Amino acid sequence: MSLQFLLTAIVVVIAPGTGVLYTLAISLGQGRRAGLWAALGCTVGIVPHLAAAILGLAALLHTSALLFAAVKWAGVAYLLWLAWQSIGQGGALAVTEERRAERPGRIARRGALINILNPKLSVFFLALLPPFLSGDPHTAAAEMSALGGVFMALTFVVFAGYAAMAAAARDRLLASARAMRWLNRSFAGLFAALAGRLALERAA
């Protein structure tokens, strides 16, 4: 594994996206432990796309306009639902003082769905991993699996860091009703914006 791959993966993982946004929202609303479950769920959601890239199924997804559109619009609908959950009364992602932590499995499941319903992730792995392979077709699958495993580990570590930082600021933010309203509206707006961006994506 090259240093170049590590640096590339770290830059990609750190960049804010739907997974980071979800982890921050959960951590601010429900605490650090809940944020770690969100990070784990987002990490697990990478597995189907990594497997698709290794098995060559990702190419099928991006050559089938119907299949790509089906996954994409499911993802758009899910992100819009998360936007509503950020501002709706009693919404799962709303940051409120009375919020109690949900069951870990429920938090992780939502995080996993965020990545599973993003069809661009599979083409991302098709583009990211091959340049760092040795070129030996007999070891390509094993090498892609190893690189994908490193990428997933980095994802969890970085997202866990985001969760810790958000949880550390939680008490101060919950002390201000104005800050909570601003956060909820911001999260809703960002989820809606990401839904709009995904809606504009096209199969490669």
XYZ file of N, CA and C in Angstrom:
612
model
N 0.847 -1.195 0.000
C 0.000 0.000 0.000
C 0.884 1.248 0.000
N 0.593 2.181 -0.885
C 1.436 3.363 -1.035
C 0.967 4.512 -0.153
N 1.928 5.384 0.152
C 1.606 6.593 0.911
C 0.637 7.465 0.124
N 0.766 7.437 -1.202
C -0.116 8.239 -2.050
C -1.570 7.806 -1.886
N -1.789 6.485 -1.792
C -3.159 6.003 -1.587
C -3.699 6.480 -0.247
N -2.881 6.371 0.800
C -3.321 6.797 2.123
C -3.706 8.271 2.138
N -2.863 9.098 1.530
C -3.140 10.536 1.505
C -4.404 10.831 0.707
N -4.553 10.153 -0.441
C -5.747 10.347 -1.269
C -7.005 9.938 -0.504
N -6.945 8.785 0.151
C -8.104 8.290 0.894
C -8.463 9.212 2.051
N -7.454 9.716 2.756
C -7.708 10.609 3.891
C -8.398 11.885 3.428
N -7.917 12.447 2.319
C -8.524 13.674 1.788
C -9.984 13.425 1.416
N -10.245 12.285 0.772
C -11.611 11.949 0.359
C -12.523 11.768 1.569
N -12.031 11.064 2.581
C -12.847 10.763 3.762
C -13.143 12.018 4.578
N -12.155 12.900 4.711
C -12.331 14.112 5.515
C -13.337 15.073 4.886
N -13.400 15.083 3.545
C -14.292 16.017 2.851
C -15.738 15.830 3.306
N -16.421 16.909 3.680
C -17.807 16.802 4.162
C -18.745 16.239 3.096
N -19.604 15.341 3.506
C -20.605 14.753 2.626
C -21.793 14.311 3.456
N -22.636 13.475 2.882
C -23.842 13.054 3.594
C -23.522 12.268 4.864
N -22.503 11.403 4.796
C -22.139 10.616 5.966
C -21.636 11.471 7.110
N -20.782 12.432 6.783
C -20.268 13.356 7.798
C -21.419 14.155 8.403
N -22.296 14.647 7.549
C -23.432 15.451 8.013
C -24.322 14.639 8.955
N -24.590 13.397 8.584
C -25.426 12.530 9.425
C -24.760 12.275 10.776
N -23.463 11.985 10.752
C -22.728 11.717 11.993
C -22.740 12.935 12.909
N -22.552 14.117 12.338
C -22.589 15.345 13.134
C -23.969 15.563 13.747
N -25.010 15.361 12.940
C -26.379 15.575 13.430
C -26.707 14.628 14.581
N -26.334 13.364 14.429
C -26.601 12.382 15.480
C -25.799 12.703 16.738
N -24.540 13.077 16.577
C -23.679 13.369 17.732
C -24.170 14.584 18.497
N -24.574 15.614 17.777
C -25.082 16.819 18.436
C -26.414 16.554 19.130
N -27.240 15.734 18.518
C -28.564 15.489 19.080
C -28.601 14.421 20.155
N -27.693 13.421 20.061
C -27.808 12.260 20.954
C -26.519 11.880 21.676
N -25.426 12.572 21.399
C -24.201 12.305 22.135
C -23.166 11.502 21.363
N -21.987 11.355 21.979
C -20.836 10.736 21.319
C -21.065 9.263 20.986
N -21.623 8.509 21.915
C -21.830 7.086 21.660
C -22.743 6.872 20.459
N -23.821 7.641 20.393
C -24.725 7.541 19.243
C -23.997 7.927 17.964
N -23.119 8.942 18.058
C -22.343 9.357 16.899
C -21.423 8.261 16.398
N -20.866 7.472 17.314
C -20.007 6.354 16.911
C -20.805 5.289 16.167
N -22.038 5.059 16.587
C -22.892 4.118 15.860
C -23.241 4.649 14.475
N -23.427 5.966 14.376
C -23.674 6.575 13.064
C -22.459 6.387 12.166
N -21.264 6.596 12.726
C -20.025 6.411 11.968
C -19.884 4.967 11.502
N -20.223 4.026 12.377
C -20.144 2.609 12.014
C -21.120 2.279 10.896
N -22.339 2.802 10.991
C -23.329 2.546 9.954
C -22.897 3.081 8.600
N -22.370 4.298 8.582
C -21.893 4.886 7.326
C -20.754 4.062 6.737
N -19.898 3.529 7.609
C -18.783 2.701 7.150
C -19.288 1.397 6.546
N -20.228 0.751 7.208
C -20.792 -0.506 6.709
C -21.495 -0.292 5.367
N -22.086 0.886 5.182
C -22.774 1.189 3.930
C -21.861 1.238 2.721
N -20.548 1.265 2.960
C -19.573 1.263 1.865
C -19.433 -0.135 1.268
N -19.663 -1.169 2.087
C -19.382 -2.554 1.694
C -20.030 -2.966 0.368
N -21.340 -2.725 0.144
C -21.937 -3.155 -1.127
C -21.271 -2.530 -2.351
N -20.879 -1.265 -2.250
C -20.247 -0.600 -3.393
C -18.835 -1.130 -3.626
N -18.119 -1.404 -2.547
C -16.781 -1.982 -2.672
C -16.868 -3.371 -3.288
N -17.826 -4.168 -2.816
C -18.014 -5.510 -3.367
C -18.392 -5.446 -4.841
N -19.244 -4.483 -5.195
C -19.653 -4.328 -6.596
C -18.463 -3.982 -7.476
N -17.571 -3.128 -6.969
C -16.382 -2.748 -7.736
C -15.461 -3.949 -7.926
N -15.282 -4.744 -6.873
C -14.397 -5.908 -6.943
C -14.954 -6.969 -7.889
N -16.267 -7.176 -7.844
C -16.899 -8.219 -8.654
C -17.243 -7.757 -10.063
N -17.040 -6.479 -10.341
C -17.337 -5.958 -11.667
C -18.785 -5.573 -11.864
N -19.578 -5.635 -10.793
C -21.001 -5.298 -10.913
C -21.233 -3.794 -10.992
N -20.244 -3.015 -10.551
C -20.401 -1.561 -10.594
C -20.562 -1.072 -12.025
N -19.856 -1.733 -12.949
C -19.970 -1.345 -14.355
C -21.394 -1.543 -14.852
N -22.042 -2.616 -14.380
C -23.433 -2.871 -14.771
C -24.344 -1.758 -14.281
N -24.124 -1.318 -13.045
C -24.948 -0.246 -12.480
C -24.861 1.014 -13.323
N -23.660 1.311 -13.823
C -23.469 2.572 -14.530
C -23.687 2.471 -16.034
N -23.947 1.262 -16.529
C -24.342 1.129 -17.929
C -25.848 0.924 -18.049
N -26.496 0.665 -16.944
C -27.956 0.512 -16.935
C -28.582 1.797 -16.406
N -29.122 2.585 -17.308
C -29.719 3.861 -16.908
C -30.883 3.645 -15.946
N -31.657 2.574 -16.178
C -32.827 2.312 -15.335
C -32.406 1.950 -13.910
N -31.415 1.064 -13.786
C -30.950 0.642 -12.466
C -30.314 1.811 -11.716
N -29.501 2.580 -12.430
C -28.856 3.738 -11.810
C -29.908 4.727 -11.313
N -30.912 4.990 -12.160
C -31.959 5.948 -11.791
C -32.760 5.456 -10.586
N -33.026 4.153 -10.538
C -33.802 3.602 -9.421
C -33.079 3.818 -8.094
N -31.773 3.509 -8.071
C -30.990 3.692 -6.845
C -30.862 5.177 -6.517
N -30.627 5.976 -7.555
C -30.437 7.412 -7.345
C -31.673 8.063 -6.739
N -32.840 7.794 -7.315
C -34.047 8.461 -6.819
C -34.469 7.945 -5.450
N -34.131 6.694 -5.159
C -34.355 6.197 -3.796
C -33.468 6.973 -2.822
N -32.231 7.241 -3.250
C -31.319 8.025 -2.425
C -31.791 9.452 -2.232
N -32.317 10.052 -3.290
C -32.836 11.423 -3.201
C -33.993 11.480 -2.207
N -34.914 10.529 -2.329
C -36.066 10.496 -1.420
C -35.615 10.316 0.029
N -34.600 9.487 0.221
C -34.114 9.228 1.578
C -33.466 10.476 2.176
N -32.691 11.201 1.382
C -32.055 12.427 1.874
C -33.095 13.495 2.200
N -34.141 13.576 1.390
C -35.214 14.534 1.682
C -35.946 14.147 2.968
N -36.086 12.847 3.184
C -36.696 12.386 4.439
C -35.821 12.766 5.631
N -34.495 12.645 5.471
C -33.582 13.045 6.542
C -33.670 14.553 6.792
N -33.865 15.326 5.722
C -34.025 16.776 5.881
C -35.257 17.064 6.739
N -36.342 16.356 6.461
C -37.565 16.547 7.252
C -37.349 16.109 8.694
N -36.604 15.031 8.878
C -36.325 14.542 10.226
C -35.496 15.540 11.038
N -34.823 16.457 10.346
C -34.005 17.463 11.032
C -34.839 18.619 11.572
N -36.000 18.851 10.978
C -36.803 19.999 11.409
C -38.197 19.619 11.880
N -38.660 18.409 11.525
C -39.999 17.984 11.923
C -40.110 17.820 13.432
N -41.280 18.041 13.961
C -41.517 17.892 15.397
C -41.219 16.458 15.827
N -40.249 16.294 16.710
C -39.881 14.956 17.167
C -39.091 14.167 16.150
N -38.549 14.831 15.127
C -37.765 14.150 14.104
C -36.524 13.491 14.687
N -36.110 12.386 14.076
C -34.989 11.609 14.606
C -33.681 12.385 14.609
N -33.527 13.347 13.695
C -32.273 14.091 13.611
C -32.369 15.481 14.215
N -33.517 15.835 14.749
C -33.673 17.164 15.344
C -32.810 17.281 16.603
N -32.086 18.394 16.710
C -31.247 18.655 17.882
C -32.103 19.354 18.926
N -32.463 18.639 19.989
C -33.290 19.207 21.050
C -32.728 18.792 22.402
N -33.061 19.569 23.414
C -32.556 19.292 24.761
C -33.152 18.013 25.332
N -34.378 17.672 24.897
C -35.070 16.511 25.455
C -34.731 15.214 24.731
N -33.957 15.286 23.668
C -33.671 14.113 22.852
C -32.960 13.018 23.641
N -33.483 11.799 23.553
C -32.823 10.638 24.134
C -32.213 9.804 23.017
N -31.139 9.128 23.341
C -30.455 8.320 22.332
C -31.361 7.187 21.850
N -31.378 6.977 20.540
C -32.145 5.882 19.956
C -31.384 4.568 20.118
N -32.005 3.494 19.698
C -31.319 2.201 19.704
C -30.155 2.247 18.722
N -28.992 1.698 19.104
C -27.810 1.742 18.233
C -28.065 1.191 16.838
N -28.799 0.070 16.767
C -29.053 -0.536 15.465
C -29.820 0.379 14.531
N -30.739 1.140 15.075
C -31.532 2.054 14.254
C -30.658 3.179 13.710
N -29.785 3.703 14.562
C -28.873 4.770 14.139
C -27.939 4.264 13.044
N -27.357 3.081 13.263
C -26.419 2.514 12.296
C -27.112 2.187 10.978
N -28.340 1.694 11.047
C -29.077 1.326 9.836
C -29.323 2.540 8.944
N -29.698 3.664 9.552
C -29.900 4.882 8.753
C -28.594 5.317 8.099
N -27.496 5.238 8.858
C -26.200 5.623 8.301
C -25.799 4.743 7.133
N -26.041 3.441 7.262
C -25.702 2.518 6.180
C -26.507 2.829 4.924
N -27.797 3.117 5.094
C -28.655 3.400 3.936
C -28.206 4.644 3.182
N -27.649 5.615 3.904
C -27.174 6.835 3.245
C -26.160 6.492 2.163
N -25.215 5.601 2.475
C -24.194 5.241 1.497
C -24.679 4.192 0.505
N -25.485 3.247 0.970
C -25.994 2.215 0.065
C -26.801 2.832 -1.075
N -27.560 3.896 -0.776
C -28.424 4.518 -1.787
C -27.734 5.639 -2.559
N -26.406 5.654 -2.534
C -25.640 6.618 -3.334
C -24.924 5.860 -4.454
N -25.489 5.818 -5.664
C -24.916 5.006 -6.743
C -23.554 5.482 -7.222
N -23.180 6.723 -6.913
C -21.887 7.235 -7.366
C -20.725 6.638 -6.572
N -21.011 6.018 -5.436
C -19.938 5.426 -4.636
C -19.252 4.275 -5.365
N -20.032 3.483 -6.096
C -19.431 2.345 -6.788
C -18.489 2.793 -7.891
N -18.871 3.805 -8.653
C -17.983 4.309 -9.697
C -16.781 5.018 -9.075
N -16.965 5.563 -7.880
C -15.843 6.172 -7.165
C -14.768 5.123 -6.885
N -15.186 3.946 -6.409
C -14.205 2.896 -6.136
C -13.568 2.375 -7.418
N -14.350 2.322 -8.493
C -13.785 1.905 -9.781
C -12.693 2.866 -10.234
N -12.847 4.145 -9.907
C -11.861 5.151 -10.309
C -10.698 5.225 -9.327
N -10.983 5.053 -8.024
C -9.954 5.250 -6.998
C -8.973 4.091 -6.891
N -9.459 2.862 -6.896
C -8.608 1.723 -6.548
C -7.649 1.237 -7.642
N -8.091 1.086 -8.914
C -7.203 0.514 -9.932
C -5.822 1.159 -10.068
N -5.674 2.494 -9.985
C -4.333 3.076 -10.127
C -3.333 2.608 -9.072
N -3.817 2.056 -7.973
C -2.928 1.634 -6.890
C -2.728 0.119 -6.853
N -3.179 -0.590 -7.896
C -2.996 -2.034 -7.979
C -1.667 -2.361 -8.645
N -1.168 -3.576 -8.401
C 0.134 -3.987 -8.944
C 0.075 -4.285 -10.431
N -1.106 -4.587 -10.936
C -1.244 -4.935 -12.350
C -1.359 -6.428 -12.583
N -1.196 -7.225 -11.539
C -1.327 -8.677 -11.640
C -2.807 -9.048 -11.527
N -3.407 -9.583 -12.594
C -4.842 -9.894 -12.560
C -5.202 -10.963 -11.530
N -4.231 -11.813 -11.161
C -4.504 -12.884 -10.204
C -4.661 -12.367 -8.775
N -4.083 -11.206 -8.513
C -4.159 -10.657 -7.145
C -5.014 -9.392 -7.072
N -5.632 -9.024 -8.192
C -6.379 -7.758 -8.245
C -7.506 -7.714 -7.211
N -8.284 -8.802 -7.115
C -9.415 -8.811 -6.177
C -8.933 -8.684 -4.733
N -7.860 -9.404 -4.400
C -7.319 -9.342 -3.039
C -6.772 -7.948 -2.732
N -6.104 -7.350 -3.713
C -5.543 -6.012 -3.512
C -6.651 -4.976 -3.344
N -7.695 -5.074 -4.166
C -8.813 -4.141 -4.046
C -9.514 -4.302 -2.698
N -9.626 -5.549 -2.242
C -10.250 -5.796 -0.936
C -9.431 -5.161 0.181
N -8.099 -5.299 0.093
C -7.223 -4.733 1.118
C -7.297 -3.211 1.122
N -7.236 -2.609 -0.068
C -7.319 -1.148 -0.156
C -8.682 -0.658 0.323
N -9.727 -1.387 -0.055
C -11.068 -1.021 0.399
C -11.200 -1.124 1.906
N -10.564 -2.145 2.491
C -10.588 -2.291 3.942
C -9.910 -1.128 4.643
N -8.785 -0.686 4.080
C -8.082 0.480 4.638
C -8.959 1.722 4.527
N -9.616 1.881 3.374
C -10.496 3.037 3.171
C -11.629 3.029 4.193
N -12.195 1.871 4.453
C -13.285 1.772 5.425
C -12.793 2.086 6.839
N -11.601 1.586 7.178
C -11.047 1.870 8.507
C -10.820 3.364 8.688
N -10.289 4.006 7.653
C -10.077 5.457 7.711
C -11.409 6.189 7.850
N -12.417 5.700 7.131
C -13.745 6.315 7.212
C -14.262 6.296 8.644
N -14.160 5.140 9.286
C -14.671 5.041 10.655
C -13.884 5.936 11.614
N -12.558 5.923 11.496
C -11.720 6.726 12.400
C -12.019 8.216 12.246
N -12.097 8.683 11.006
C -12.354 10.107 10.758
C -13.758 10.486 11.219
N -14.744 9.655 10.891
C -16.116 9.952 11.313
C -16.244 9.921 12.834
N -15.512 9.007 13.480
C -15.516 8.961 14.945
C -14.932 10.249 15.509
N -13.929 10.801 14.820
C -13.367 12.086 15.233
C -14.384 13.207 15.112
N -15.133 13.202 14.008
C -16.205 14.190 13.846
C -17.238 14.041 14.968
N -17.563 12.790 15.307
C -18.547 12.532 16.364
C -18.061 13.076 17.699
N -16.784 12.865 17.998
C -16.226 13.337 19.270
C -16.241 14.857 19.351
N -15.876 15.513 18.251
C -15.857 16.984 18.246
C -17.264 17.554 18.405
N -18.226 16.953 17.698
C -19.608 17.437 17.797
C -20.162 17.216 19.201
N -19.876 16.045 19.772
C -20.378 15.745 21.115
C -19.784 16.687 22.152
N -18.515 17.090 21.940
C -17.859 17.997 22.883
C -18.536 19.363 22.910
N -19.105 19.758 21.762
C -19.765 21.067 21.681
C -21.253 20.983 22.006
N -21.739 19.771 22.252
C -23.179 19.540 22.404
C -23.797 20.331 23.553
N -23.187 20.269 24.728
C -23.779 20.928 25.898
C -23.929 22.431 25.704
N -22.912 23.044 25.107
C -22.979 24.501 24.875
C -24.085 24.848 23.888
N -24.230 24.031 22.858
C -25.250 24.305 21.846
C -26.657 24.070 22.388
N -26.811 23.029 23.207
C -28.134 22.732 23.755
C -28.596 23.785 24.751
N -27.658 24.568 25.251
C -28.021 25.621 26.208
C -28.660 26.821 25.522
N -28.608 26.851 24.188
C -29.149 27.984 23.434
C -30.251 27.508 22.492
N -31.470 27.946 22.738
C -32.591 27.578 21.866
C -32.369 28.103 20.453
N -31.772 29.282 20.359
C -31.508 29.877 19.047
C -30.511 29.028 18.263
N -29.473 28.555 18.956
C -28.470 27.717 18.298
C -29.090 26.413 17.812
N -29.982 25.826 18.610
C -30.635 24.577 18.207
C -31.501 24.783 16.969
N -32.240 25.882 16.924
C -33.063 26.168 15.735
C -32.177 26.348 14.509
N -31.070 27.072 14.685
C -30.158 27.314 13.566
C -29.558 26.005 13.069
N -29.166 25.139 14.003
C -28.587 23.849 13.630
C -29.588 22.986 12.874
N -30.796 22.893 13.384
C -31.809 22.056 12.740
C -32.115 22.534 11.325
N -32.240 23.848 11.165
C -32.509 24.391 9.828
C -31.320 24.182 8.901
N -30.117 24.322 9.450
C -28.911 24.127 8.643
C -28.797 22.683 8.177
N -29.006 21.737 9.094
C -28.944 20.326 8.717
C -30.004 20.003 7.669
N -31.213 20.525 7.849
C -32.285 20.273 6.884
C -31.918 20.829 5.513
N -31.397 22.058 5.498
C -31.012 22.679 4.236
C -29.894 21.928 3.539
N -28.914 21.454 4.309
C -27.785 20.732 3.721
C -28.215 19.372 3.183
N -29.062 18.662 3.916
C -29.565 17.377 3.407
C -30.370 17.586 2.121
N -31.182 18.645 2.087
C -31.965 18.943 0.886
C -31.048 19.301 -0.280
N -29.988 20.064 0.000
C -29.038 20.439 -1.050
C -28.313 19.211 -1.595
N -27.926 18.299 -0.712
C -27.264 17.072 -1.153
C -28.219 16.193 -1.953
N -29.500 16.221 -1.596
C -30.501 15.488 -2.377
C -30.599 16.076 -3.780
N -30.574 17.410 -3.859
C -30.619 18.067 -5.160
C -29.405 17.740 -6.007
N -28.234 17.696 -5.368
C -27.012 17.370 -6.113
C -27.056 15.940 -6.627
N -27.537 15.021 -5.787
C -27.645 13.627 -6.219
C -28.641 13.485 -7.358
N -29.723 14.262 -7.325
C -30.736 14.194 -8.383
C -30.162 14.579 -9.743
N -29.120 15.401 -9.742
C -28.508 15.853 -10.994
C -27.448 14.893 -11.525
N -27.089 13.890 -10.723
C -26.059 12.937 -11.142
C -26.574 12.069 -12.281
N -25.644 11.704 -13.151
C -25.981 10.804 -14.248
C -25.027 9.624 -14.246
N -25.479 8.518 -14.806
C -24.610 7.344 -14.895
C -23.402 7.677 -15.752
N -22.257 7.134 -15.378
C -21.025 7.420 -16.123
C -21.074 6.771 -17.501
